[in-house]
Short mmCIF file of N, CA, C and O in Angstrom, two decimals:
data_model
loop_
_atom_site.label_atom_id
_atom_site.label_comp_id
_atom_site.label_asym_id
_atom_site.label_seq_id
_atom_site.Cartn_x
_atom_site.Cartn_y
_atom_site.Cartn_z
N MET K 1 4.71 -3.77 14.31
CA MET K 1 3.48 -4.48 14.41
C MET K 1 2.34 -3.46 14.29
O MET K 1 2.44 -2.36 14.78
N GLU K 2 1.29 -3.83 13.59
CA GLU K 2 0.11 -2.96 13.47
C GLU K 2 -1.09 -3.65 14.08
O GLU K 2 -1.24 -4.87 13.98
N TYR K 3 -1.92 -2.84 14.72
CA TYR K 3 -3.16 -3.36 15.29
C TYR K 3 -4.13 -2.21 15.50
O TYR K 3 -3.77 -1.04 15.36
N ARG K 4 -5.38 -2.58 15.82
CA ARG K 4 -6.42 -1.57 16.04
C ARG K 4 -6.60 -1.33 17.53
O ARG K 4 -6.53 -2.25 18.33
N LEU K 5 -6.85 -0.08 17.88
CA LEU K 5 -7.16 0.31 19.25
C LEU K 5 -8.52 1.01 19.27
O LEU K 5 -8.86 1.74 18.33
N ARG K 6 -9.24 0.79 20.32
CA ARG K 6 -10.53 1.47 20.48
C ARG K 6 -10.31 2.78 21.23
O ARG K 6 -9.67 2.82 22.28
N ARG K 7 -10.83 3.86 20.65
CA ARG K 7 -10.71 5.17 21.27
C ARG K 7 -11.78 5.34 22.35
O ARG K 7 -12.74 4.57 22.42
N ALA K 8 -11.62 6.37 23.16
CA ALA K 8 -12.56 6.65 24.23
C ALA K 8 -13.97 6.92 23.69
O ALA K 8 -14.97 6.61 24.35
N ASP K 9 -14.06 7.47 22.46
CA ASP K 9 -15.36 7.78 21.88
C ASP K 9 -16.01 6.56 21.22
O ASP K 9 -17.08 6.66 20.62
N GLY K 10 -15.35 5.39 21.28
CA GLY K 10 -15.91 4.17 20.71
C GLY K 10 -15.40 3.86 19.31
O GLY K 10 -15.60 2.76 18.81
N GLY K 11 -14.76 4.83 18.65
CA GLY K 11 -14.20 4.59 17.32
C GLY K 11 -12.90 3.80 17.41
O GLY K 11 -12.37 3.57 18.50
N TYR K 12 -12.41 3.39 16.26
CA TYR K 12 -11.17 2.63 16.22
C TYR K 12 -10.12 3.34 15.37
O TYR K 12 -10.46 4.05 14.42
N VAL K 13 -8.87 3.15 15.74
CA VAL K 13 -7.74 3.62 14.94
C VAL K 13 -6.80 2.45 14.72
O VAL K 13 -6.74 1.52 15.53
N THR K 14 -6.08 2.48 13.62
CA THR K 14 -5.04 1.51 13.36
C THR K 14 -3.72 2.17 13.71
O THR K 14 -3.45 3.29 13.29
N VAL K 15 -2.93 1.49 14.53
CA VAL K 15 -1.65 2.06 14.96
C VAL K 15 -0.51 1.13 14.58
O VAL K 15 -0.68 -0.09 14.47
N ARG K 16 0.64 1.74 14.37
CA ARG K 16 1.89 0.99 14.18
C ARG K 16 2.67 1.13 15.47
O ARG K 16 2.90 2.23 15.96
N ASP K 17 3.06 0.01 16.03
CA ASP K 17 3.75 -0.04 17.31
C ASP K 17 5.19 -0.46 17.06
O ASP K 17 5.45 -1.49 16.46
N ASP K 18 6.12 0.38 17.48
CA ASP K 18 7.53 0.08 17.30
C ASP K 18 8.22 0.36 18.63
O ASP K 18 8.19 1.48 19.12
N GLY K 19 8.78 -0.66 19.24
CA GLY K 19 9.40 -0.47 20.54
C GLY K 19 10.66 -1.29 20.71
O GLY K 19 10.96 -2.19 19.92
N LYS K 20 11.36 -0.98 21.77
CA LYS K 20 12.62 -1.65 22.06
C LYS K 20 12.79 -1.75 23.58
O LYS K 20 12.53 -0.78 24.30
N VAL K 21 13.23 -2.90 24.04
CA VAL K 21 13.52 -3.09 25.45
C VAL K 21 14.96 -2.63 25.70
O VAL K 21 15.89 -3.06 25.02
N VAL K 22 15.11 -1.76 26.68
CA VAL K 22 16.45 -1.31 27.09
C VAL K 22 16.80 -2.12 28.34
O VAL K 22 16.05 -2.15 29.30
N ARG K 23 17.95 -2.76 28.29
CA ARG K 23 18.36 -3.64 29.40
C ARG K 23 19.41 -2.95 30.28
O ARG K 23 20.23 -2.17 29.79
N ALA K 24 19.36 -3.30 31.54
CA ALA K 24 20.34 -2.79 32.50
C ALA K 24 21.65 -3.57 32.33
O ALA K 24 21.72 -4.53 31.56
N GLY K 25 22.65 -3.19 33.08
CA GLY K 25 23.95 -3.85 33.00
C GLY K 25 23.89 -5.34 33.30
O GLY K 25 24.68 -6.12 32.79
N ASP K 26 22.92 -5.75 34.12
CA ASP K 26 22.81 -7.18 34.45
C ASP K 26 21.99 -7.96 33.43
O ASP K 26 21.75 -9.15 33.59
N GLY K 27 21.56 -7.27 32.36
CA GLY K 27 20.81 -7.95 31.30
C GLY K 27 19.30 -7.97 31.50
O GLY K 27 18.56 -8.37 30.61
N LEU K 28 18.83 -7.54 32.66
CA LEU K 28 17.39 -7.51 32.91
C LEU K 28 16.77 -6.27 32.29
O LEU K 28 17.42 -5.22 32.17
N PRO K 29 15.50 -6.37 31.86
CA PRO K 29 14.83 -5.20 31.28
C PRO K 29 14.79 -4.05 32.27
O PRO K 29 14.43 -4.23 33.43
N ALA K 30 15.18 -2.87 31.81
CA ALA K 30 15.16 -1.67 32.66
C ALA K 30 14.01 -0.75 32.26
O ALA K 30 13.37 -0.14 33.11
N ARG K 31 13.73 -0.65 30.96
CA ARG K 31 12.62 0.19 30.47
C ARG K 31 12.32 -0.19 29.02
O ARG K 31 13.08 -0.89 28.37
N ILE K 32 11.22 0.33 28.57
CA ILE K 32 10.82 0.13 27.17
C ILE K 32 10.70 1.50 26.53
O ILE K 32 10.06 2.40 27.09
N ILE K 33 11.30 1.64 25.38
CA ILE K 33 11.18 2.87 24.60
C ILE K 33 10.39 2.51 23.35
O ILE K 33 10.68 1.51 22.69
N GLY K 34 9.37 3.30 23.06
CA GLY K 34 8.57 2.96 21.90
C GLY K 34 7.76 4.12 21.36
O GLY K 34 7.76 5.22 21.92
N LEU K 35 7.09 3.82 20.29
CA LEU K 35 6.29 4.82 19.60
C LEU K 35 5.04 4.16 19.03
O LEU K 35 5.13 3.06 18.46
N LEU K 36 3.91 4.77 19.23
CA LEU K 36 2.66 4.36 18.57
C LEU K 36 2.33 5.45 17.56
O LEU K 36 2.25 6.62 17.91
N LYS K 37 2.14 5.05 16.32
CA LYS K 37 1.81 6.02 15.27
C LYS K 37 0.46 5.65 14.67
O LYS K 37 0.24 4.50 14.30
N ASP K 38 -0.43 6.62 14.58
CA ASP K 38 -1.74 6.40 13.97
C ASP K 38 -1.55 6.30 12.45
O ASP K 38 -1.14 7.23 11.80
N VAL K 39 -1.85 5.12 11.90
CA VAL K 39 -1.71 4.89 10.46
C VAL K 39 -3.07 4.62 9.82
O VAL K 39 -3.15 4.06 8.73
N THR K 40 -4.14 5.04 10.51
CA THR K 40 -5.49 4.81 10.02
C THR K 40 -5.69 5.37 8.62
O THR K 40 -6.20 4.68 7.73
N GLU K 41 -5.29 6.61 8.39
CA GLU K 41 -5.49 7.25 7.10
C GLU K 41 -4.67 6.58 6.01
O GLU K 41 -5.14 6.40 4.88
N GLN K 42 -3.45 6.18 6.31
CA GLN K 42 -2.61 5.48 5.33
C GLN K 42 -3.25 4.16 4.93
O GLN K 42 -3.23 3.78 3.76
N ARG K 43 -3.79 3.41 5.89
CA ARG K 43 -4.44 2.13 5.59
C ARG K 43 -5.70 2.36 4.74
O ARG K 43 -5.97 1.62 3.81
N ARG K 44 -6.47 3.41 5.09
CA ARG K 44 -7.68 3.72 4.32
C ARG K 44 -7.31 4.09 2.89
O ARG K 44 -7.92 3.62 1.92
N ALA K 45 -6.29 4.92 2.73
CA ALA K 45 -5.86 5.34 1.39
C ALA K 45 -5.36 4.15 0.58
O ALA K 45 -5.64 4.05 -0.62
N ALA K 46 -4.64 3.23 1.21
CA ALA K 46 -4.15 2.04 0.50
C ALA K 46 -5.31 1.17 0.04
O ALA K 46 -5.29 0.62 -1.07
N THR K 47 -6.34 1.06 0.87
CA THR K 47 -7.52 0.28 0.49
C THR K 47 -8.24 0.91 -0.69
O THR K 47 -8.61 0.23 -1.64
N VAL K 48 -8.43 2.23 -0.64
CA VAL K 48 -9.10 2.95 -1.75
C VAL K 48 -8.30 2.80 -3.03
O VAL K 48 -8.85 2.54 -4.10
N LEU K 49 -6.98 2.93 -2.96
CA LEU K 49 -6.13 2.80 -4.14
C LEU K 49 -6.24 1.39 -4.73
O LEU K 49 -6.37 1.22 -5.94
N ARG K 50 -6.20 0.37 -3.87
CA ARG K 50 -6.30 -1.01 -4.34
C ARG K 50 -7.67 -1.25 -5.01
O ARG K 50 -7.74 -1.85 -6.09
N GLU K 51 -8.75 -0.77 -4.39
CA GLU K 51 -10.09 -0.94 -4.97
C GLU K 51 -10.22 -0.21 -6.30
O GLU K 51 -10.79 -0.75 -7.26
N THR K 52 -9.69 1.00 -6.38
CA THR K 52 -9.75 1.78 -7.62
C THR K 52 -8.96 1.10 -8.73
O THR K 52 -9.40 1.02 -9.88
N SER K 53 -7.80 0.58 -8.39
CA SER K 53 -6.98 -0.13 -9.35
C SER K 53 -7.70 -1.37 -9.87
O SER K 53 -7.69 -1.66 -11.07
N ASP K 54 -8.34 -2.10 -8.96
CA ASP K 54 -9.10 -3.29 -9.36
C ASP K 54 -10.25 -2.92 -10.30
O ASP K 54 -10.51 -3.61 -11.28
N GLN K 55 -10.94 -1.82 -9.99
CA GLN K 55 -12.05 -1.37 -10.84
C GLN K 55 -11.55 -0.96 -12.22
O GLN K 55 -12.18 -1.28 -13.24
N LEU K 56 -10.42 -0.26 -12.28
CA LEU K 56 -9.86 0.14 -13.57
C LEU K 56 -9.46 -1.08 -14.38
O LEU K 56 -9.75 -1.17 -15.57
N ARG K 57 -8.80 -2.03 -13.73
CA ARG K 57 -8.39 -3.25 -14.43
C ARG K 57 -9.60 -3.98 -15.00
O ARG K 57 -9.60 -4.45 -16.14
N LEU K 58 -10.67 -4.07 -14.22
CA LEU K 58 -11.90 -4.73 -14.69
C LEU K 58 -12.50 -3.97 -15.87
O LEU K 58 -12.90 -4.58 -16.88
N ALA K 59 -12.56 -2.64 -15.78
CA ALA K 59 -13.11 -1.83 -16.87
C ALA K 59 -12.29 -2.01 -18.15
O ALA K 59 -12.86 -2.14 -19.25
N LEU K 60 -10.97 -2.03 -18.02
CA LEU K 60 -10.12 -2.21 -19.20
C LEU K 60 -10.32 -3.60 -19.81
O LEU K 60 -10.34 -3.75 -21.03
N THR K 61 -10.48 -4.60 -18.96
CA THR K 61 -10.69 -5.96 -19.45
C THR K 61 -12.03 -6.08 -20.17
O THR K 61 -12.10 -6.60 -21.29
N ILE K 62 -13.07 -5.56 -19.55
CA ILE K 62 -14.41 -5.64 -20.15
C ILE K 62 -14.46 -4.86 -21.46
O ILE K 62 -15.06 -5.30 -22.44
N GLY K 63 -13.80 -3.71 -21.48
CA GLY K 63 -13.82 -2.85 -22.67
C GLY K 63 -12.78 -3.22 -23.71
O GLY K 63 -12.65 -2.53 -24.72
N HIS K 64 -12.04 -4.29 -23.49
CA HIS K 64 -10.96 -4.70 -24.40
C HIS K 64 -10.06 -3.51 -24.72
O HIS K 64 -9.73 -3.24 -25.87
N ALA K 65 -9.66 -2.81 -23.65
CA ALA K 65 -8.83 -1.62 -23.80
C ALA K 65 -7.50 -1.86 -23.09
O ALA K 65 -7.28 -2.92 -22.50
N ALA K 66 -6.64 -0.88 -23.16
CA ALA K 66 -5.33 -0.99 -22.53
C ALA K 66 -4.96 0.34 -21.88
O ALA K 66 -5.50 1.38 -22.23
N ALA K 67 -4.03 0.27 -20.95
CA ALA K 67 -3.50 1.47 -20.31
C ALA K 67 -1.98 1.43 -20.45
O ALA K 67 -1.35 0.39 -20.26
N PHE K 68 -1.41 2.59 -20.78
CA PHE K 68 0.03 2.69 -21.00
C PHE K 68 0.57 3.91 -20.28
O PHE K 68 -0.16 4.85 -19.99
N THR K 69 1.87 3.91 -20.01
CA THR K 69 2.58 5.12 -19.61
C THR K 69 3.63 5.38 -20.68
O THR K 69 4.17 4.44 -21.27
N TRP K 70 3.91 6.65 -20.93
CA TRP K 70 4.90 7.01 -21.94
C TRP K 70 5.86 8.02 -21.33
O TRP K 70 5.48 9.13 -20.99
N ASP K 71 7.10 7.62 -21.18
CA ASP K 71 8.17 8.51 -20.73
C ASP K 71 8.67 9.21 -21.98
O ASP K 71 9.46 8.66 -22.75
N ILE K 72 8.19 10.43 -22.22
CA ILE K 72 8.49 11.13 -23.47
C ILE K 72 9.99 11.41 -23.61
O ILE K 72 10.56 11.10 -24.66
N PRO K 73 10.68 11.97 -22.60
CA PRO K 73 12.12 12.23 -22.80
C PRO K 73 12.91 10.94 -23.09
O PRO K 73 13.82 10.95 -23.90
N GLY K 74 12.55 9.85 -22.45
CA GLY K 74 13.26 8.60 -22.67
C GLY K 74 12.67 7.78 -23.79
O GLY K 74 13.18 6.72 -24.14
N ASN K 75 11.55 8.25 -24.36
CA ASN K 75 10.82 7.57 -25.42
C ASN K 75 10.59 6.09 -25.07
O ASN K 75 10.85 5.20 -25.86
N GLU K 76 10.11 5.89 -23.86
CA GLU K 76 9.86 4.53 -23.38
C GLU K 76 8.38 4.38 -23.03
O GLU K 76 7.82 5.17 -22.28
N VAL K 77 7.75 3.37 -23.62
CA VAL K 77 6.35 3.09 -23.38
C VAL K 77 6.26 1.83 -22.53
O VAL K 77 6.94 0.85 -22.79
N ARG K 78 5.42 1.89 -21.52
CA ARG K 78 5.23 0.74 -20.64
C ARG K 78 3.75 0.40 -20.57
O ARG K 78 2.93 1.27 -20.29
N ARG K 79 3.44 -0.84 -20.86
CA ARG K 79 2.05 -1.30 -20.79
C ARG K 79 1.70 -1.58 -19.34
O ARG K 79 2.40 -2.30 -18.65
N LEU K 80 0.60 -1.00 -18.86
CA LEU K 80 0.15 -1.24 -17.50
C LEU K 80 -0.83 -2.40 -17.45
O LEU K 80 -0.82 -3.20 -16.53
N HIS K 81 -1.70 -2.45 -18.43
CA HIS K 81 -2.71 -3.51 -18.48
C HIS K 81 -3.36 -3.50 -19.85
O HIS K 81 -3.52 -2.47 -20.47
N GLY K 82 -3.76 -4.67 -20.29
CA GLY K 82 -4.54 -4.73 -21.51
C GLY K 82 -3.82 -5.40 -22.64
O GLY K 82 -3.06 -6.34 -22.45
N ILE K 83 -4.04 -4.90 -23.82
CA ILE K 83 -3.58 -5.47 -25.06
C ILE K 83 -2.09 -5.84 -24.97
O ILE K 83 -1.28 -5.07 -24.52
N ALA K 84 -1.77 -7.05 -25.44
CA ALA K 84 -0.39 -7.51 -25.41
C ALA K 84 0.46 -6.70 -26.38
O ALA K 84 -0.04 -6.27 -27.42
N PRO K 85 1.74 -6.50 -26.05
CA PRO K 85 2.60 -5.75 -26.98
C PRO K 85 2.79 -6.52 -28.27
O PRO K 85 2.67 -7.75 -28.30
N ALA K 86 3.10 -5.78 -29.32
CA ALA K 86 3.31 -6.42 -30.62
C ALA K 86 4.49 -7.37 -30.54
O ALA K 86 5.50 -7.09 -29.92
N LEU K 87 4.34 -8.52 -31.18
CA LEU K 87 5.38 -9.54 -31.15
C LEU K 87 6.27 -9.50 -32.37
O LEU K 87 7.19 -10.28 -32.50
N GLY K 88 6.03 -8.59 -33.28
CA GLY K 88 6.83 -8.50 -34.49
C GLY K 88 6.24 -9.33 -35.60
O GLY K 88 5.22 -10.00 -35.44
N PRO K 89 6.89 -9.30 -36.77
CA PRO K 89 6.34 -10.03 -37.91
C PRO K 89 6.36 -11.55 -37.67
O PRO K 89 7.22 -12.07 -36.98
N THR K 90 5.37 -12.20 -38.22
CA THR K 90 5.31 -13.66 -38.13
C THR K 90 5.43 -14.24 -39.54
O THR K 90 5.10 -13.59 -40.53
N ASN K 91 5.92 -15.44 -39.64
CA ASN K 91 6.08 -16.09 -40.95
C ASN K 91 4.88 -16.95 -41.28
O ASN K 91 4.28 -17.57 -40.58
#
């Protein structure tokens, strides 16, 4: 589970909470073992990447352009966005 926590300085961090209840022999909860991990930077980076990708897609659309990747050793071209691949000869 992820959620935001307020720090003592008033700022916020996003944390990932992962925990487990350890039960005693009678089945009742005996303790909780868990970990809180600060994922603020990962969330920020994911947001920046998504926004940048959206901006590139818009620029390619407006400019009637395309983006491709080319695996040279495998001689494989993959269209990322834009112009449709050639459909072959038509009659």
